XYZ file of C-alpha atoms in Angstrom:
146
model
C -0.083 -0.024 -0.311
C 1.313 3.223 -0.905
C 1.834 6.042 1.684
C -1.016 8.178 0.042
C -3.339 5.205 0.390
C -2.543 4.925 4.225
C -5.761 4.647 6.087
C -6.002 6.842 8.879
C -5.995 4.917 12.221
C -7.849 5.577 15.288
C -5.779 6.279 18.464
C -5.906 4.082 21.411
C -7.590 5.424 24.801
C -5.222 3.841 27.421
C -6.376 4.378 31.222
C -4.107 3.942 34.260
C -5.943 3.138 37.448
C -5.056 2.283 40.960
C -4.744 3.628 44.582
C -3.679 7.099 45.147
C 0.178 7.442 44.942
C 0.686 4.020 43.593
C 2.826 5.520 40.688
C -0.166 6.259 38.039
C 1.126 9.672 37.204
C 4.657 8.546 36.854
C 3.892 5.496 34.752
C 1.415 7.730 32.446
C 4.411 9.963 32.038
C 6.830 7.164 31.198
C 4.416 5.750 28.514
C 3.711 9.149 27.066
C 7.610 9.604 26.569
C 7.785 6.283 25.098
C 5.045 6.585 22.492
C 5.901 10.232 21.571
C 9.620 9.246 21.023
C 8.437 6.199 18.855
C 6.497 8.745 16.585
C 3.045 8.376 17.882
C 0.561 11.407 18.335
C -0.044 11.165 22.089
C -1.586 13.230 24.817
C -1.386 12.782 28.468
C -4.807 13.510 30.118
C -5.935 13.530 33.916
C -9.144 13.221 35.704
C -10.609 15.166 37.302
C -9.758 17.792 34.708
C -9.631 20.928 37.039
C -9.583 23.293 34.116
C -13.177 23.033 33.489
C -16.110 24.705 35.435
C -17.017 21.368 36.876
C -13.317 20.604 37.474
C -12.882 23.690 39.416
C -16.011 22.793 41.687
C -14.283 19.187 42.392
C -11.117 21.266 43.149
C -12.873 23.275 45.935
C -14.505 19.999 47.189
C -10.996 18.331 47.431
C -9.660 21.201 49.032
C -12.168 20.970 51.730
C -13.459 24.546 50.744
C -16.913 22.997 49.871
C -19.070 20.434 51.364
C -21.042 18.180 49.052
C -23.288 15.182 49.457
C -21.623 11.985 48.456
C -24.052 11.628 45.442
C -23.541 14.982 44.442
C -19.708 14.888 44.235
C -20.032 11.423 42.268
C -22.194 12.993 39.756
C -19.764 16.071 39.494
C -16.793 13.759 38.718
C -19.126 11.987 36.192
C -19.886 15.169 34.469
C -16.126 16.287 34.348
C -15.588 13.089 32.184
C -18.471 13.990 30.192
C -17.302 17.269 29.603
C -14.348 16.139 27.753
C -15.929 13.107 25.936
C -16.396 14.945 22.554
C -12.899 16.215 22.601
C -11.611 12.881 23.751
C -13.513 11.192 20.725
C -12.287 13.924 18.172
C -8.756 13.350 19.302
C -8.947 9.537 19.117
C -10.509 9.605 15.606
C -7.671 11.979 14.465
C -5.103 9.376 15.365
C -3.952 10.680 18.628
C -3.559 7.862 21.362
C -4.805 9.238 24.914
C -3.141 8.108 28.021
C -5.473 8.996 30.944
C -4.596 9.146 34.532
C -7.858 7.843 36.368
C -11.081 7.532 34.346
C -14.679 6.356 35.304
C -13.339 3.079 37.276
C -11.882 5.462 40.150
C -15.212 7.208 40.652
C -17.164 4.073 40.770
C -14.607 2.685 43.533
C -14.261 5.647 45.653
C -18.048 6.405 45.807
C -19.125 2.525 46.347
C -16.444 2.650 49.098
C -18.465 5.385 50.709
C -21.469 3.159 50.719
C -23.304 4.079 47.487
C -24.700 1.315 45.303
C -22.308 0.216 42.905
C -25.077 0.067 40.176
C -25.980 3.560 40.952
C -22.440 4.647 40.872
C -21.905 2.712 37.289
C -25.265 4.394 35.792
C -23.887 8.058 35.095
C -20.804 6.488 33.160
C -22.985 4.680 30.728
C -21.999 6.133 27.194
C -18.462 7.318 28.043
C -16.023 6.324 25.655
C -14.728 2.620 26.466
C -10.943 2.257 26.981
C -8.993 0.057 24.732
C -6.553 -1.008 27.619
C -6.952 -0.663 31.211
C -3.849 -0.775 33.353
C -4.231 -1.400 37.091
C -1.443 -0.685 39.288
C -1.721 -3.042 42.051
C 0.881 -2.558 44.947
C 0.968 -4.259 48.324
C 0.210 -2.094 51.524
C 3.893 -2.444 52.344
C 5.131 -0.647 49.513
C 2.090 1.720 49.597
C 3.216 3.054 53.203
C 6.798 3.505 52.242
């Protein structure tokens, strides 16, 4: 196939999940650098995205400046992902691979750990882009406490 006949390929949606401070951000950065140096169009994303209107509300909550009901904050985290959905889809269609530090799995895990029903937690995520790969960084409590 001649290069002019090359079919544009979709980028991959790669998500890294795991406990706080388990190395997700470091590994995302390493993967981003590797793919970039290999000639791939790649971007590093992180949720929550604190640069959006909803993200700023989440940031205020995380800084203990705002007190919100557990259901309300869960829906805000989900809305933050929905804010970025169309841009993510556009980037992927253009061939850009997205490496995402946290995604909907974290939201479900955090909220269900607070006692919210798992199925209720999953419901607002229906329709978000499905990752091509999810990497879960699993570390032992001994390593986590170092």
